[in-house]
Structures are given as C-alpha cells and as structure tokens.
Amino acid sequence: MKKLILIVALISVPVFSQINFPSYYQQNDMSLATAGAYKFGLYGWDNPALLSTLHQPDFLFTWNDRVGDWNDFNNWGIFAAIPNLGFSMYNQSLNNFHVTDFKLSAATGNNSFSAGFGYGWSTGDVSVFNRADIFSFGFFIRPNKYISAGLVGNLPANGEREGIVDIAIRPFGNQLITFFGDYLLSRDMHPEEINYSFGAVAEPIDGLRLVGRYFEGKNINLGIELSFGHMGVMSISHLNKDGKQIYNTHGIRIGAYDRNIFSRFASGNKIVELDLKGQLRYQTFRLFDNSNSLIDLLDKIEAAKNDKSVSAIAINFSGAVINREMLWEVREKLKEFRQAGKRVYIYIDRAGMDKYHFASVADKIILDPLGNISLNGFLIGRTFFKGSLDKLGIGFHELRYFKYKSAAETFARENFSDADREQRQKLVDEYYETAKNDVCEGRGFSRSQFVNLVDSLIAYLPDEAIKLNLVDTLGRWSDINRIIEKYEGKSRNFVSVSSLEKFNLPKDNYWSEKPKVAVIYAIGGTSMDDGINARSLVKYVESAFADENVKAIVLRVDSPGGDALAADLIADILKKNKGKKPIIVSQGFVAASGGYWLSMYADTIVAAPTTLTGSIGVIVSFFYNRTLKQDLGLSTDFVKRGKFADFGFGFTLPIIPLSLPDRDLTEEESKMAESRIKTLYKDFVNRVAAGRKKSFDEIETIAQGRVWSGRDAFQLGLVDVLGGLNDAIEIARQKANLQKEKFDVREYPPRPLLNINDLIPDLLPIRFEERLPLLEDLKLRLQYNGEPMLMLPADDIELIREWTY
C-alpha cells in the first residue's frame, strides 16, 4: 500500500515516467531560475559548465515543505563547490521510502564559453524511485554582455535521455534585470508534462533578487534572495496555475562573497593596511610570492578609494625598495585617495630624500623612535674604468660623434665630459625641484624652509624631526592601531586590502569576457634574447593586436636601450598596427636611447617628471687587447680569407666567458663605423620626427644623445603627458571608448609561475639567473663590440636592472 501511495505521489509531480532520474524541472525545483540566468546555477547540479564562473568556494543548503511543514526536512539538497569543481546531493523522502541523488561535476572555460561534465548516482530505495546512474554534459556561451545561451544533456544509464536549451537576455547588459527561458527536448513527452518555462530576475539593489517563473500552464514560482556578503537566504513559493500556494522552498548560503544589500550603508569604519616591504616589481610570480607589483598596488589604492567602507590607508614603509619613478606614481595615486576625502598614514623608520618625498603625501607621518630622516639632496655619480683598463692591458676605442651621447665615457674617461656634466646636473635639479615642490605642499613648508632642512644636518633624529614638523608622531608599526585611533578619535577596523569588496565580488554582473586593455612590459636592455627579449616579446605584441577582445595597447617601457634591431623589432609592429587600436606608451624609470626608439610610434607617450628619456643618439664602443693576453700567457693564431675576416677575433678568458679582440679598429674600419653611426643616427632622428609629427631639424636640435627628464621632454614635445602607468591605462580606456569598471587589464608576457630561488634554502650556495649588473653590461658591450648601439651609460643600465627585475 505504501509503495502504491509513493508511486501515485510521484506521478502527481512534474516527472517523466520513462526517465530513470528526476527530470530537469523536478531536480531543479530548488533553483530560482534557469541555470544560465542566475549566478552560478546550482553549482554543477543543473549545468556543470557554470562552475567555471564561480570565484570562491560556496555552500548552499536547501529544503522544501512538499510533504510537511517548513521545518520538516524530508526533501533537502546540499550544493557545494569550488571554482571549476562541484558536489551535490539531493534527498527525497516519502512515507518510509527515501532516495539520495549525488553528482560530481567539473568545468573548464571562461566567462565567454565553458564546457562541463557531471556524473550522478543514487542510494536508498533506488528501485522504488526508479533511479539509474546518469552522465551529464553542459555548455554555455556568452558572446557579449547581453546574451547567455546554455545546453545541457542528461544521459541516464537506462531510460529516456533529455536535452535542455536555455537562453537569457539582459537588456541593460548588467544584473539589473534578466529575462530567461528554457525548453526541454525529449522523445517520450506526455501532454501533462512541462516542456518549457520562462521568467525574469530583477536585482533593483545589490544583493536583493526577485524572481518570477512560469511553467507551461502548470504552475508559477515567485522567489526572493537576500545576500549579506558571505551568506544569504532565499525562499521560493510554488503556486499552481490558479495562484494557489502548493509548497515552499527555502535555502541558506554560506561561503563566497556576494553583492551585499548593506554595502550602500557602509560606515567608513575600515582602515586598509598596506605593507610595502621589499621590491616593487612590474610582475610578481603567480605562486609563493607576497610581494607587490606596480599595477596591483595602484589597483589596490584605487579600490580602497572607491570603497565606501574605507576611511583611510595605513602604510608600512619600512624595508621598501622602490625606485624614484615608481614612488612618484604611487604617491600620485595616494594624492587621489586623499582628494576623495580619505586619510593616509605612513610609518617610516629610516628615510632618505626619495622615501621622505614619498611619505610627505601622508596626512600623518609616524617615525620609529629609533629612526632618522636624511635630507641630503640628490647626486648622480659614475665610476670610471679607464685607469683600470690601462692597468689590465685592455684597450678601449670610443667612436662618439654626438655631444651628449656619453654611454662610453665610463670606459673612455676619468671624469665627466662637460656635456655629460651639464645634462646630469639638469637631471639632479629636476629631482630636487620635484621633491621640494611636493614636500612643501604636503608638509606646509616654505621653499626656504625646505632648503634649510636639506642643508642644515646630515640626519634628523626623532625628537628633531618632531620639532621641525618633519613627522607628526613617534611610534612603532606594531602600535599603529593605537596611534591611528588617537587621531581618528575612535577605534577602527583594520583590514587587509584583499578583503575589500572589489576583490571578492562575483563575476555574474558582467557576462562574457570584459574588453581588455593590454599592458605589455618592455623591461631591460633592448636585446633579442635578454632584457626585453625582443624575439619573444614581439609575439606577445602581435598577439595583443590580433586579439579582438583587446581594445587598446599600453606599452610600459623601462629600458636604457641597447641593440637597435631589438628595439626596432617592437617599434615596427607598433608602427604597422598604428590606427587599428590606440597605442599608449608609459615610460618608467628610464626610456632613453633604444628605450625611446620603442616609444616613438605611440599615439600618446606618458612619462613621469623624473623619467630619464630622450638620448636620441648612437655610439660605438670597441674593447680590444693591448697587453692582457700576453700578461696572462695566452696566445692566439688563425688563418683567414677575406680582408676583414679577423675583425673582432681574439682570445677568450679561461674562467670568465668573455672574449677580447686582438687588435683595435684600423683607420679604414673606423671610417666605416663612423658612416654606420651617422647613418643610423639620421634614421633615428627621421623616425622620431615622423612619430612625433615634427621636422628633422626640430628633433635634431634636442637629440645629439641628450638625456632629458620627463618634465623637460614634455616641454620639448618628446612626450605628451606627465603621468604614470595608471594614467596611461586611463588614456587607453578613453581612446577605446571603454566604460569605467567595464574592462580588464591583460598583462603580457603572462606572469611567471614561481621563482625557483625562493625554494632554495639560503644556506645553499646555489642561485639561478643571478644577475651581476656590471658583468651583464660588459657582456652586452662585448657581444655588440664595434656595433652601433642605442644605449645609456653603464651606471644607468645598472640602475634599471636593479629596480625592475
């Protein structure tokens, strides 16, 4: 008798009698809408492909009162998932019989297209409920932000198979309102069974979702979900076609962060903590790397600025290793943060000119009780190796025909040339004036006060720093909560930047892949297989131009130059594709000589005031043996055919893999080199003139190898905008007509997986790719010995390597 009652009850609900598994509409009676229209569906239970859109682990428990009161848990479901993987179980009970259906699901793909697979099985009274194992596959495609289409196939081991097609439309391209419908395909359909449904989901405010769904003349569902961030509740009323309530479904969700109905009422009680210890790089490793990258740090400050719950940022600046240009970029971003009405607190322990210049942006500077501040000004110096080369028996031939092209002076002289001294003094003056203007603005000093502070003492101890208003208070980072509470007047909630809403929100507010702005890094010397790695970098540039979803290109250049061929390989791709997509160059610490060659075809060039740029010039360096070979007891011999066959031939050192030619250039060879230098220089100037839409003479007067600061270059027309990487991305966004917050940044090359050196104990004398800048520079110069080069002096190359790797 009980078995008969069960069979009658099962027939009375929308179930396919020929299918040995709950039909699509029965197994999804605990979902608010069709899978593709609502968040992530039921975590692989309905369409496994949607698991690829889940951003964090999530858990949903649902139950209904189909056979009793709301708190009778005879029918319930558990749906748990992590991104790309899901587990579900659905229990049904009737009288003394019950069955539990399980499913494991997996997916791969992105927000535009994904495919998934699931396997289901059952336990309990399997034969009574007519169950069989089932295989499911699913797909979804979202070609743009307005349309989502899905396909699901349920293939039980025995019985009728079914396919489901669903489509959803967002007229506004966001979660505000979504219209959806689905259709069931099966050969063994009965008139009383459900073939289709349609409805709508509305989210009038973040975290409040209202759903209405109609089922082919059979019944209607009305549902609501409230999200409170990491948890939420839902309820569905199941009505018959006359509007009479049949039963209810309830659910509780815990885990992944969701849009929060209370976020609009955020109190601004959070203070974000940022630890800037260590190097600020361009790209961090994907695994085992807690350091900061420039683009991520700027994004974090932007997120804190836009988050209503955040009132301030507290920065631990102890141990920071960040170059002058990057510090300026981050400082400018913090100025934006303050302009939004929020506060900045910076802790320092030992600060020189650059670090104090950065810290002066803060509302309050906290100095360690045993710290100090050294405001000694700025200096650019060089080490000259001419005397050392003479003692070593190494000859050096400088072929220099342009006044300011001083790249070889390190080896050719014992002190600055007048021209190099002139251009370097101008750079020092720019550093000084930039720091003076910013510090005076940030701390309320007069210009004379700043000059007195720089010239009075080598270092200021904590008590003196307080007295002179260099800092606001003394304290340790460990006491930062208490110190800030004193200034804020009440306790605040200190949080990590990763906890902010922006970095935890689901992706369901935007279907498909967002349009991209490509940020391509050209970092290091212009070399084919080292530095910028032009041979591989050109492929990434081509890929970015070929990708239809990439709408604009930002080339970040931090390069002192080197090989003209390597520089032109990248510049030529930019020139050929100019006009197809906006091309913006963001110049970093240095973008000079070959680094400027990389920049010259951009639609817009952006540089910081202290960027080293320009140096439009060419030079040849030639090392050769004088007595070193003989002193070392080495000898060489050769046979040849061809007048210049022995050009560059010489001995190789037995330990250090460096080769040195046996002889200097002949007079004839020097004249040939001169001709090549002047030809390449003329070509360089012509290319810059074409790229900058100026005449040859206009560029030539500011070329001659002269290095300029970003501010001077802006006044001379070599760059278009004073700013940083963040400004370059914003210009690219505007030129590509992309909406704010409606695009993503894609980095090229992709971030490396891990740094193998971090996995090696410090006690082991093993390191991979250990860089010795001076040796690297010498190897580069010997590799291109006698070749015309677009490069800066060795000390500038050492700086770029120190700051960017």
CSV table of C-alpha atoms in Angstrom, one decimal, residues 624-803:
chain,number,residue,atom,x,y,z
A,624,TYR,CA,90.5,45.2,-27.6
A,625,ASN,CA,93.6,43.6,-26.3
A,626,ARG,CA,96.7,45.7,-25.6
A,627,THR,CA,98.8,43.5,-23.2
A,628,LEU,CA,96.3,41.4,-21.2
A,629,LYS,CA,96.7,38.4,-23.4
A,630,GLN,CA,100.4,38.4,-23.1
A,631,ASP,CA,100.3,39.1,-19.4
A,632,LEU,CA,98.1,36.1,-18.9
A,633,GLY,CA,100.3,33.9,-21.0
A,634,LEU,CA,97.7,33.4,-23.7
A,635,SER,CA,98.3,33.3,-27.4
A,636,THR,CA,96.2,33.1,-30.5
A,637,ASP,CA,96.6,32.2,-34.1
A,638,PHE,CA,94.4,32.0,-37.1
A,639,VAL,CA,94.1,31.5,-40.8
A,640,LYS,CA,91.8,33.7,-42.9
A,641,ARG,CA,90.5,34.5,-46.3
A,642,GLY,CA,88.9,37.9,-46.6
A,643,LYS,CA,90.2,41.3,-45.8
A,644,PHE,CA,88.2,41.9,-42.6
A,645,ALA,CA,87.9,38.2,-41.6
A,646,ASP,CA,90.0,38.8,-38.4
A,647,PHE,CA,87.8,41.8,-37.3
A,648,GLY,CA,86.8,41.1,-33.7
A,649,PHE,CA,88.9,37.9,-33.5
A,650,GLY,CA,90.7,37.4,-30.2
A,651,PHE,CA,91.2,35.3,-27.1
A,652,THR,CA,88.6,34.1,-24.7
A,653,LEU,CA,89.3,34.2,-20.9
A,654,PRO,CA,89.6,30.7,-19.4
A,655,ILE,CA,87.2,31.3,-16.4
A,656,ILE,CA,85.0,34.2,-17.3
A,657,PRO,CA,83.4,33.5,-20.7
A,658,LEU,CA,84.4,36.9,-22.2
A,659,SER,CA,86.3,37.3,-25.5
A,660,LEU,CA,88.5,40.3,-26.4
A,661,PRO,CA,89.7,41.1,-29.9
A,662,ASP,CA,93.4,41.0,-30.6
A,663,ARG,CA,93.5,44.4,-32.2
A,664,ASP,CA,92.0,47.9,-32.4
A,665,LEU,CA,90.0,49.1,-35.4
A,666,THR,CA,92.0,50.2,-38.4
A,667,GLU,CA,91.6,53.7,-39.8
A,668,GLU,CA,89.5,52.3,-42.6
A,669,GLU,CA,87.3,50.3,-40.2
A,670,SER,CA,86.9,53.4,-38.1
A,671,LYS,CA,85.6,55.4,-41.0
A,672,MET,CA,83.2,52.6,-41.9
A,673,ALA,CA,82.0,52.6,-38.3
A,674,GLU,CA,81.6,56.4,-38.4
A,675,SER,CA,79.5,56.1,-41.6
A,676,ARG,CA,77.2,53.5,-40.0
A,677,ILE,CA,76.8,55.6,-36.8
A,678,LYS,CA,75.8,58.7,-38.7
A,679,THR,CA,73.5,56.8,-41.0
A,680,LEU,CA,71.7,55.1,-38.1
A,681,TYR,CA,71.6,58.5,-36.2
A,682,LYS,CA,70.0,60.2,-39.2
A,683,ASP,CA,67.5,57.3,-39.5
A,684,PHE,CA,66.8,57.5,-35.7
A,685,VAL,CA,66.1,61.3,-35.9
A,686,ASN,CA,63.9,60.8,-39.0
A,687,ARG,CA,61.9,58.1,-37.3
A,688,VAL,CA,61.3,60.2,-34.2
A,689,ALA,CA,60.4,63.2,-36.4
A,690,ALA,CA,57.8,61.1,-38.2
A,691,GLY,CA,56.4,59.6,-35.0
A,692,ARG,CA,56.2,63.0,-33.2
A,693,LYS,CA,55.0,64.8,-36.4
A,694,LYS,CA,57.9,67.2,-36.3
A,695,SER,CA,60.6,68.2,-38.7
A,696,PHE,CA,64.1,66.6,-38.8
A,697,ASP,CA,65.6,69.9,-37.6
A,698,GLU,CA,63.2,70.2,-34.7
A,699,ILE,CA,64.2,66.8,-33.4
A,700,GLU,CA,67.9,67.1,-34.2
A,701,THR,CA,68.3,70.2,-32.1
A,702,ILE,CA,67.1,68.3,-29.0
A,703,ALA,CA,68.8,65.0,-30.0
A,704,GLN,CA,72.6,64.7,-30.1
A,705,GLY,CA,72.3,61.9,-27.4
A,706,ARG,CA,70.9,64.3,-24.8
A,707,VAL,CA,69.1,62.7,-21.9
A,708,TRP,CA,66.1,64.7,-20.7
A,709,SER,CA,63.9,64.4,-17.6
A,710,GLY,CA,60.2,63.6,-18.3
A,711,ARG,CA,59.3,67.2,-17.4
A,712,ASP,CA,61.8,68.7,-19.9
A,713,ALA,CA,60.8,66.1,-22.5
A,714,PHE,CA,57.1,67.2,-22.1
A,715,GLN,CA,58.0,70.8,-22.7
A,716,LEU,CA,60.1,69.8,-25.8
A,717,GLY,CA,57.4,67.7,-27.2
A,718,LEU,CA,59.1,64.3,-26.8
A,719,VAL,CA,56.4,63.1,-24.5
A,720,ASP,CA,52.7,64.1,-24.4
A,721,VAL,CA,51.5,63.7,-20.8
A,722,LEU,CA,53.1,63.8,-17.4
A,723,GLY,CA,51.8,60.7,-15.5
A,724,GLY,CA,52.3,57.1,-14.8
A,725,LEU,CA,51.1,53.7,-15.8
A,726,ASN,CA,47.7,54.3,-14.2
A,727,ASP,CA,47.3,57.5,-16.4
A,728,ALA,CA,48.4,55.6,-19.5
A,729,ILE,CA,45.7,52.9,-18.9
A,730,GLU,CA,43.1,55.6,-18.4
A,731,ILE,CA,44.1,57.4,-21.6
A,732,ALA,CA,43.9,54.0,-23.4
A,733,ARG,CA,40.4,53.4,-21.9
A,734,GLN,CA,39.1,56.7,-23.1
A,735,LYS,CA,40.6,56.4,-26.6
A,736,ALA,CA,39.0,52.9,-26.9
A,737,ASN,CA,35.6,54.3,-25.6
A,738,LEU,CA,35.5,51.7,-22.8
A,739,GLN,CA,33.3,52.3,-19.8
A,740,LYS,CA,34.9,52.6,-16.4
A,741,GLU,CA,34.9,49.4,-14.4
A,742,LYS,CA,33.8,47.6,-17.6
A,743,PHE,CA,37.2,46.5,-18.8
A,744,ASP,CA,40.1,44.3,-17.5
A,745,VAL,CA,43.8,44.6,-17.9
A,746,ARG,CA,45.7,41.8,-19.5
A,747,GLU,CA,49.4,41.6,-18.9
A,748,TYR,CA,52.0,40.5,-21.5
A,749,PRO,CA,54.1,38.5,-21.1
A,750,PRO,CA,52.0,36.4,-18.6
A,751,ARG,CA,53.2,36.4,-15.1
A,752,PRO,CA,55.8,33.7,-14.4
A,753,LEU,CA,54.8,30.8,-12.3
A,754,LEU,CA,57.4,30.9,-9.5
A,755,ASN,CA,60.8,32.0,-8.5
A,756,ILE,CA,63.0,28.9,-8.1
A,757,ASN,CA,65.4,30.8,-5.9
A,758,ASP,CA,62.7,31.2,-3.2
A,759,LEU,CA,62.6,27.4,-2.9
A,760,ILE,CA,66.3,27.0,-2.2
A,761,PRO,CA,67.5,27.5,1.4
A,762,ASP,CA,69.7,30.5,2.0
A,763,LEU,CA,72.5,28.2,3.3
A,764,LEU,CA,72.9,26.6,-0.1
A,765,PRO,CA,75.3,28.5,-2.5
A,766,ILE,CA,73.0,27.9,-5.4
A,767,ARG,CA,71.1,30.6,-7.3
A,768,PHE,CA,69.6,30.6,-10.8
A,769,GLU,CA,69.9,33.6,-13.1
A,770,GLU,CA,71.9,35.6,-10.5
A,771,ARG,CA,72.5,39.0,-12.0
A,772,LEU,CA,75.7,40.9,-11.7
A,773,PRO,CA,74.9,44.2,-13.4
A,774,LEU,CA,78.4,45.3,-14.3
A,775,LEU,CA,79.3,41.9,-15.7
A,776,GLU,CA,76.0,41.8,-17.6
A,777,ASP,CA,76.8,45.2,-19.0
A,778,LEU,CA,80.3,44.2,-20.0
A,779,LYS,CA,78.9,41.0,-21.7
A,780,LEU,CA,76.4,43.1,-23.6
A,781,ARG,CA,79.0,45.6,-24.8
A,782,LEU,CA,81.4,42.8,-25.9
A,783,GLN,CA,78.5,40.9,-27.6
A,784,TYR,CA,78.0,44.0,-29.7
A,785,ASN,CA,81.6,45.1,-29.7
A,786,GLY,CA,82.1,47.6,-32.6
A,787,GLU,CA,78.4,47.7,-33.4
A,788,PRO,CA,76.4,51.0,-33.4
A,789,MET,CA,74.3,50.9,-30.2
A,790,LEU,CA,71.4,52.9,-28.8
A,791,MET,CA,72.3,52.8,-25.1
A,792,LEU,CA,72.9,54.8,-21.9
A,793,PRO,CA,76.0,54.6,-19.8
A,794,ALA,CA,76.7,51.5,-17.7
A,795,ASP,CA,75.6,53.1,-14.4
A,796,ASP,CA,72.2,53.9,-15.8
A,797,ILE,CA,71.8,50.3,-17.1
A,798,GLU,CA,72.8,49.1,-13.7
A,799,LEU,CA,70.0,51.2,-12.1
A,800,ILE,CA,67.3,49.9,-14.5
A,801,ARG,CA,68.3,46.4,-13.7
A,802,GLU,CA,68.4,46.9,-10.0
A,803,TRP,CA,64.9,48.5,-9.9
